[in-house]
Coordinates of C-alpha atoms in Angstrom, one line a residue:
M1499 CA 80.6 100.2 94.2
H1500 CA 81.3 99.9 97.9
P1501 CA 81.9 103.5 99.4
R1502 CA 85.3 102.5 100.9
Q1503 CA 86.5 101.6 97.5
T1504 CA 85.1 104.9 96.1
E1505 CA 87.2 106.8 98.8
Q1506 CA 90.2 105.2 98.2
R1507 CA 89.8 105.4 94.3
K1508 CA 89.3 109.2 94.8
K1509 CA 92.7 110.0 95.9
G1510 CA 93.9 109.2 92.3
R1511 CA 96.3 106.4 93.6
N1512 CA 97.6 104.7 90.1
T1513 CA 100.1 102.9 92.0
V1514 CA 99.3 100.7 95.1
C1515 CA 101.5 100.2 98.0
H1516 CA 102.2 96.5 97.8
R1517 CA 103.8 95.0 101.0
I1518 CA 106.8 92.6 100.4
C1519 CA 107.1 91.8 104.0
L1520 CA 109.7 89.1 104.6
M1521 CA 108.7 88.7 108.3
L1522 CA 111.2 87.0 110.8
S1523 CA 108.9 86.4 113.3
C1524 CA 105.6 84.2 113.6
L1525 CA 102.7 85.9 111.8
M1526 CA 100.1 86.2 114.8
L1527 CA 96.5 87.1 114.2
A1528 CA 94.4 89.0 116.6
G1529 CA 91.1 88.0 118.0
C1530 CA 87.5 89.1 116.8
G1531 CA 87.2 92.6 115.3
T1532 CA 86.7 94.3 111.9
A1533 CA 88.4 93.0 108.9
K1534 CA 90.8 95.8 109.1
D1535 CA 91.4 95.6 112.5
K1536 CA 91.8 91.7 112.7
L1537 CA 94.4 91.6 109.7
D1538 CA 96.1 94.8 110.8
A1539 CA 97.0 93.2 114.0
S1540 CA 99.2 91.0 112.4
E1541 CA 101.5 93.8 111.6
D1542 CA 101.5 95.2 115.0
N1543 CA 103.3 92.0 116.4
L1544 CA 106.1 92.9 114.0
S1545 CA 109.3 95.0 114.9
Q1546 CA 109.9 98.3 113.2
A1547 CA 112.8 96.6 111.3
E1548 CA 110.6 93.9 110.1
M1549 CA 108.3 96.3 108.7
T1550 CA 110.8 98.7 106.7
N1551 CA 111.2 96.0 103.7
K1552 CA 108.5 97.4 101.7
T1553 CA 108.1 98.0 98.0
Q1554 CA 105.8 100.1 96.2
A1555 CA 105.1 99.2 92.7
Q1556 CA 102.9 99.6 89.8
T1557 CA 101.5 96.2 88.4
D1558 CA 99.4 95.1 85.7
D1559 CA 96.3 93.3 87.2
H1560 CA 97.9 91.8 90.4
T1561 CA 98.1 92.5 93.9
L1562 CA 101.1 91.8 96.0
G1563 CA 100.9 89.5 99.2
A1564 CA 103.0 89.7 102.1
V1565 CA 105.0 86.6 102.5
E1566 CA 106.1 85.5 106.1
T1567 CA 109.5 83.5 106.1
E1568 CA 112.0 82.7 108.8
I1569 CA 115.7 82.8 108.9
A1570 CA 117.0 79.5 107.4
P1571 CA 119.4 77.2 109.3
D1572 CA 121.4 77.1 106.1
A1573 CA 122.0 79.7 103.3
V1574 CA 119.3 82.5 102.4
V1575 CA 119.7 84.8 99.4
S1576 CA 117.4 87.4 98.2
Q1577 CA 117.5 89.8 95.3
D1578 CA 115.0 92.5 94.0
V1579 CA 114.8 93.2 90.1
F1580 CA 112.8 95.6 88.2
A1581 CA 111.1 93.8 85.2
M1582 CA 107.7 93.5 83.4
D1583 CA 106.9 97.0 84.7
T1584 CA 107.0 95.8 88.4
Y1585 CA 109.2 95.5 91.4
M1586 CA 110.0 91.6 91.9
T1587 CA 111.7 89.7 94.7
V1588 CA 113.5 86.4 94.5
T1589 CA 114.4 84.6 97.8
A1590 CA 116.0 80.9 97.9
Y1591 CA 117.1 78.9 100.9
G1592 CA 119.7 76.1 101.0
A1593 CA 122.9 74.9 99.5
G1594 CA 123.1 76.4 96.0
A1595 CA 120.8 79.5 96.8
D1596 CA 123.1 82.1 95.4
Q1597 CA 123.5 80.6 92.2
A1598 CA 119.7 79.8 92.1
V1599 CA 118.8 83.6 92.5
T1600 CA 121.3 84.5 90.2
D1601 CA 119.9 82.0 87.5
A1602 CA 116.1 83.3 88.7
I1603 CA 116.8 86.8 87.7
E1604 CA 118.5 86.2 84.5
E1605 CA 115.3 84.2 83.6
I1606 CA 113.1 86.9 84.4
N1607 CA 114.9 89.4 82.3
R1608 CA 115.1 87.0 79.4
L1609 CA 111.4 86.2 79.6
D1610 CA 110.7 89.9 79.8
A1611 CA 113.0 90.7 76.9
L1612 CA 111.0 87.8 74.9
L1613 CA 107.4 88.5 76.2
S1614 CA 107.0 92.4 77.0
T1615 CA 105.0 94.3 74.3
G1616 CA 106.5 97.5 75.8
Q1617 CA 109.9 96.1 74.4
I1618 CA 110.0 97.0 70.6
H1619 CA 112.2 94.3 69.8
S1620 CA 110.5 91.4 71.9
E1621 CA 109.3 88.5 69.8
V1622 CA 105.6 89.1 70.9
A1623 CA 106.1 93.2 70.0
E1624 CA 107.5 92.1 66.7
L1625 CA 105.0 89.7 66.2
N1626 CA 102.3 92.6 66.7
E1627 CA 104.1 94.6 64.5
Q1628 CA 104.2 92.2 61.5
G1629 CA 100.5 91.4 62.0
G1630 CA 101.0 87.7 62.9
S1631 CA 102.8 84.9 60.8
K1632 CA 105.9 84.0 62.9
S1633 CA 108.0 81.1 63.8
L1634 CA 108.2 81.1 67.7
S1635 CA 110.4 80.3 70.3
T1636 CA 109.7 77.5 72.8
D1637 CA 108.6 79.8 75.7
T1638 CA 106.4 81.9 73.4
A1639 CA 104.9 78.9 71.7
Y1640 CA 103.7 77.1 75.1
L1641 CA 101.9 80.2 76.1
F1642 CA 100.0 80.6 72.8
S1643 CA 99.1 76.8 73.5
R1644 CA 98.1 77.3 77.3
A1645 CA 96.5 80.9 76.5
L1646 CA 94.3 79.4 73.5
D1647 CA 93.5 76.5 75.6
L1648 CA 92.1 78.7 78.5
Y1649 CA 90.3 80.9 75.7
Q1650 CA 88.4 77.9 74.7
D1651 CA 87.7 76.6 78.2
T1652 CA 86.4 79.9 79.2
D1653 CA 84.4 80.4 76.7
G1654 CA 86.5 83.2 75.3
V1655 CA 86.6 85.3 78.5
F1656 CA 90.7 85.0 78.6
D1657 CA 91.6 86.6 75.4
I1658 CA 95.0 87.4 74.8
A1659 CA 93.7 89.3 71.5
I1660 CA 92.4 92.1 73.9
Y1661 CA 95.5 94.0 73.3
P1662 CA 94.2 96.6 70.7
I1663 CA 91.4 97.6 73.1
M1664 CA 93.9 97.8 76.1
K1665 CA 95.9 100.3 73.9
A1666 CA 92.6 102.4 73.3
W1667 CA 92.0 103.0 76.8
G1668 CA 95.9 103.3 77.3
F1669 CA 96.5 100.8 79.5
A1670 CA 99.2 99.5 77.4
G1671 CA 101.2 102.9 77.9
D1672 CA 99.7 104.7 80.7
T1673 CA 98.1 107.4 78.6
Y1674 CA 94.7 106.9 79.7
Q1675 CA 91.6 107.9 77.8
V1676 CA 87.7 106.8 77.4
P1677 CA 87.6 105.4 73.7
S1678 CA 84.5 106.4 71.9
E1679 CA 81.6 103.6 71.7
A1680 CA 82.5 103.6 67.9
E1681 CA 86.1 102.9 68.1
L1682 CA 85.3 100.1 70.7
Q1683 CA 82.8 98.4 68.4
E1684 CA 85.2 98.7 65.4
L1685 CA 88.2 97.0 67.6
L1686 CA 85.4 94.5 69.2
Q1687 CA 85.6 93.1 65.5
H1688 CA 89.4 92.0 65.9
I1689 CA 89.1 91.0 69.6
D1690 CA 88.7 87.1 68.8
A1691 CA 91.4 84.4 69.6
D1692 CA 89.6 82.2 67.4
Q1693 CA 91.4 84.1 64.6
I1694 CA 94.8 83.0 65.9
S1695 CA 96.2 80.1 63.6
F1696 CA 98.7 78.3 65.7
S1697 CA 100.5 75.2 65.2
E1698 CA 101.8 73.7 68.4
E1699 CA 104.2 71.1 66.9
E1700 CA 105.6 73.6 64.2
R1701 CA 105.5 76.4 66.7
Q1702 CA 104.2 78.5 63.9
V1703 CA 101.4 81.6 64.3
S1704 CA 99.7 83.6 62.0
F1705 CA 96.5 86.2 62.5
L1706 CA 93.9 85.8 60.2
E1707 CA 92.2 89.2 60.8
E1708 CA 93.8 92.5 60.2
G1709 CA 94.5 94.5 63.2
M1710 CA 94.9 91.8 65.5
A1711 CA 97.4 92.2 68.4
V1712 CA 98.1 90.0 71.3
D1713 CA 99.6 90.4 75.0
F1714 CA 100.5 88.1 77.5
G1715 CA 100.2 90.2 80.4
G1716 CA 97.5 88.1 81.9
I1717 CA 99.4 84.7 81.7
A1718 CA 103.5 85.9 81.6
K1719 CA 104.1 86.5 85.1
G1720 CA 102.5 83.3 86.1
Y1721 CA 104.6 81.5 83.6
T1722 CA 107.6 83.4 84.7
S1723 CA 107.3 82.1 88.4
A1724 CA 106.6 78.5 87.5
R1725 CA 110.1 78.6 85.3
I1726 CA 111.6 79.8 88.8
M1727 CA 110.3 77.0 90.5
D1728 CA 111.6 74.7 88.0
I1729 CA 115.2 76.7 88.4
F1730 CA 114.9 75.8 92.3
R1731 CA 113.8 72.4 91.9
E1732 CA 116.9 71.6 89.6
A1733 CA 119.1 73.3 92.4
G1734 CA 117.9 71.1 94.9
L1735 CA 116.6 73.9 97.1
H1736 CA 115.1 73.7 100.6
S1737 CA 112.7 76.5 100.4
G1738 CA 112.1 79.5 98.1
V1739 CA 109.5 82.2 97.2
V1740 CA 109.0 84.8 94.3
N1741 CA 107.1 87.7 94.3
L1742 CA 106.5 88.9 90.8
G1743 CA 104.8 92.1 91.3
G1744 CA 101.8 90.3 92.5
N1745 CA 102.3 87.1 91.6
V1746 CA 103.6 85.1 94.8
Q1747 CA 104.8 81.5 94.3
V1748 CA 106.2 79.4 96.9
Y1749 CA 108.8 76.4 96.7
G1750 CA 108.2 74.0 99.2
T1751 CA 107.4 74.8 102.9
K1752 CA 109.3 77.4 105.0
P1753 CA 112.8 76.2 106.3
D1754 CA 111.0 74.9 109.6
G1755 CA 108.6 72.7 107.6
S1756 CA 105.6 74.7 108.3
F1757 CA 103.6 76.3 105.4
W1758 CA 104.1 79.9 104.0
K1759 CA 101.6 82.7 105.1
V1760 CA 100.5 84.7 102.2
G1761 CA 98.9 88.0 102.9
I1762 CA 96.3 89.3 100.3
Q1763 CA 96.0 93.2 100.1
D1764 CA 92.7 94.7 101.3
P1765 CA 91.2 96.2 98.1
W1766 CA 89.6 99.1 100.2
D1767 CA 92.6 99.6 102.8
S1768 CA 96.1 99.2 100.9
D1769 CA 97.4 99.1 104.8
G1770 CA 95.5 96.0 105.5
Y1771 CA 95.1 92.5 104.3
L1772 CA 91.7 91.0 102.9
G1773 CA 92.9 87.6 104.4
I1774 CA 96.0 85.4 104.9
V1775 CA 96.4 82.1 103.2
S1776 CA 98.8 79.2 104.3
V1777 CA 100.2 77.5 101.2
A1778 CA 103.2 75.1 100.2
D1779 CA 104.3 74.5 96.8
Q1780 CA 101.5 76.8 95.1
A1781 CA 101.1 80.0 93.4
V1782 CA 98.7 82.8 95.1
I1783 CA 97.6 85.4 92.4
T1784 CA 95.2 88.0 92.8
S1785 CA 93.5 90.4 90.3
G1786 CA 91.2 93.6 91.0
G1787 CA 90.3 96.8 89.4
Y1788 CA 91.7 98.7 92.4
E1789 CA 95.2 98.3 91.2
R1790 CA 95.2 100.2 88.1
F1791 CA 92.7 102.9 87.2
F1792 CA 91.9 106.1 86.1
E1793 CA 89.2 108.8 86.6
Q1794 CA 87.5 110.8 84.0
D1795 CA 84.3 113.0 84.4
G1796 CA 83.7 111.4 87.7
V1797 CA 83.6 108.1 86.6
I1798 CA 86.4 105.4 87.4
Y1799 CA 87.8 103.1 84.9
H1800 CA 89.7 100.3 85.7
H1801 CA 92.0 98.1 83.5
I1802 CA 90.6 94.6 83.6
I1803 CA 88.6 94.9 80.4
D1804 CA 85.7 92.4 79.4
P1805 CA 86.3 90.9 75.9
T1806 CA 82.9 91.0 74.9
T1807 CA 81.9 94.7 75.8
G1808 CA 85.2 96.1 75.3
Y1809 CA 84.9 98.2 78.9
P1810 CA 86.2 97.3 82.1
A1811 CA 84.5 94.3 83.9
D1812 CA 81.4 95.0 86.1
S1813 CA 81.0 91.7 87.6
G1814 CA 80.1 92.5 91.1
L1815 CA 83.8 91.5 92.3
V1816 CA 86.4 93.6 93.7
S1817 CA 89.2 91.1 93.8
A1818 CA 89.7 87.7 92.8
T1819 CA 92.6 85.4 94.1
V1820 CA 93.5 82.0 92.6
I1821 CA 95.8 79.2 94.5
S1822 CA 97.2 76.6 92.6
T1823 CA 100.2 74.5 91.8
D1824 CA 100.2 75.7 88.2
G1825 CA 101.5 79.5 88.3
T1826 CA 100.7 79.9 84.6
L1827 CA 97.2 78.8 85.1
A1828 CA 96.7 80.7 88.3
D1829 CA 97.7 83.9 86.6
G1830 CA 95.3 83.4 83.5
L1831 CA 92.6 82.5 86.1
S1832 CA 92.9 85.4 88.3
T1833 CA 91.7 87.9 85.7
T1834 CA 89.2 85.5 84.0
L1835 CA 87.4 84.7 87.5
F1836 CA 87.0 88.4 88.0
I1837 CA 85.6 89.2 84.8
M1838 CA 83.3 86.1 85.2
G1839 CA 81.6 87.5 88.4
E1840 CA 81.1 85.1 91.6
E1841 CA 78.3 82.8 90.2
K1842 CA 80.0 82.0 86.8
A1843 CA 83.3 81.5 88.9
E1844 CA 81.9 79.4 91.0
A1845 CA 80.4 77.1 88.5
Y1846 CA 83.6 77.1 86.3
W1847 CA 85.4 75.9 89.8
R1848 CA 83.0 73.2 90.1
K1849 CA 84.2 71.9 86.6
H1850 CA 87.8 71.9 87.6
P1851 CA 88.2 71.8 91.5
E1852 CA 91.4 69.8 91.0
W1853 CA 93.0 72.8 89.0
F1854 CA 92.7 75.6 91.6
D1855 CA 91.0 77.1 94.7
M1856 CA 90.0 80.8 94.9
M1857 CA 88.9 83.3 97.3
L1858 CA 86.3 86.1 95.8
L1859 CA 85.5 89.3 97.4
T1860 CA 82.2 91.0 96.2
E1861 CA 81.2 94.5 96.4
D1862 CA 79.1 93.7 99.5
G1863 CA 82.1 92.3 101.6
T1864 CA 81.7 88.8 101.4
L1865 CA 84.2 86.6 101.0
Y1866 CA 83.7 83.4 99.1
V1867 CA 86.4 80.8 99.5
T1868 CA 86.5 77.1 97.7
E1869 CA 86.3 74.3 100.5
G1870 CA 89.7 73.1 99.4
I1871 CA 91.6 75.8 101.2
A1872 CA 88.6 76.9 103.9
E1873 CA 91.0 75.7 106.7
Q1874 CA 94.1 77.7 105.4
V1875 CA 92.4 81.1 105.2
T1876 CA 92.1 83.7 107.9
S1877 CA 90.3 86.7 107.4
G1878 CA 88.1 89.6 109.1
Y1879 CA 85.6 89.3 106.4
P1880 CA 82.5 87.3 106.6
I1881 CA 83.4 84.0 104.8
T1882 CA 81.1 82.1 102.6
I1883 CA 82.5 78.6 101.8
I1884 CA 82.0 77.2 98.2
T1885 CA 81.4 73.4 98.4
K1886 CA 81.3 70.9 95.1

């Protein structure tokens, strides 16, 4: 583990100060320097008023980026909401922005009530309580379809059946503990999405093993941000951005026609940026073990569990960022690539370069960036470009 990461974690931070800065002036990058110096310089160019719009939030597995915007010549509406166990911000530009934001907040709350394992009357919670066998709503059936496809395509690395092990570690309810080896081995027998019977046409699901339970925490916020993009599109908005507890997705370009700039948090410095990526009509979603963890007997355990071992993933990555037009895919892949590690993630990207781009930070401080976004990324870390 990198020494800076160890020092930061030992401060006992169970929450990460995620910046939700809606910047009113151009984000200027300084010249050469260290990663922290170079990216922190962007904040030095902002006024005090611009830097006060920060929200502290606890998230599941995604780091919150700072999204640069400008005052639009037409209507701009922004609203915060707490849902899915995190703070979120929805911002829309253009005629109809007010109604679009209202509709987006309603959609967030609707999906939270439908998909959250923490709400006992949600569809997913009831499904887990009943041990499977249930007719599903359109949204939940869609997520089952996407999740099971991703499970197959990643050879089981993305597995929504991981929920019993998440509960055993206490990450499902913030009651952290290290489960025994015997308990994990018993639970691992039920962690297999292959044992989920699902009919997309009939929207029917059932669990083939006792003790199974599912959790869409690794994909639900990405689906939510994608749904909000649909709302913005139907409203005919000019521009928009959603920041769902770490899942950033932008609609169109900024009001002036330029790309949005999304800052990705430095895992070793909560006040700095790992990098800044310029995007339009894309989601930018990051996963890292520094976001949620606990320490016991001098050992640090993070919340991204490898479904093959039942233990926190130890892949050599510190963070994994996925950039894609598909928010649902980006959400699922950010966790998946983190578990895979750099080499397997690189091989997976080469299979699907048209699906997504990625940024991977390794424990030695090297930032790997796929060629599709290499010209859009600024970072103080040494960059290695991944090519096809």
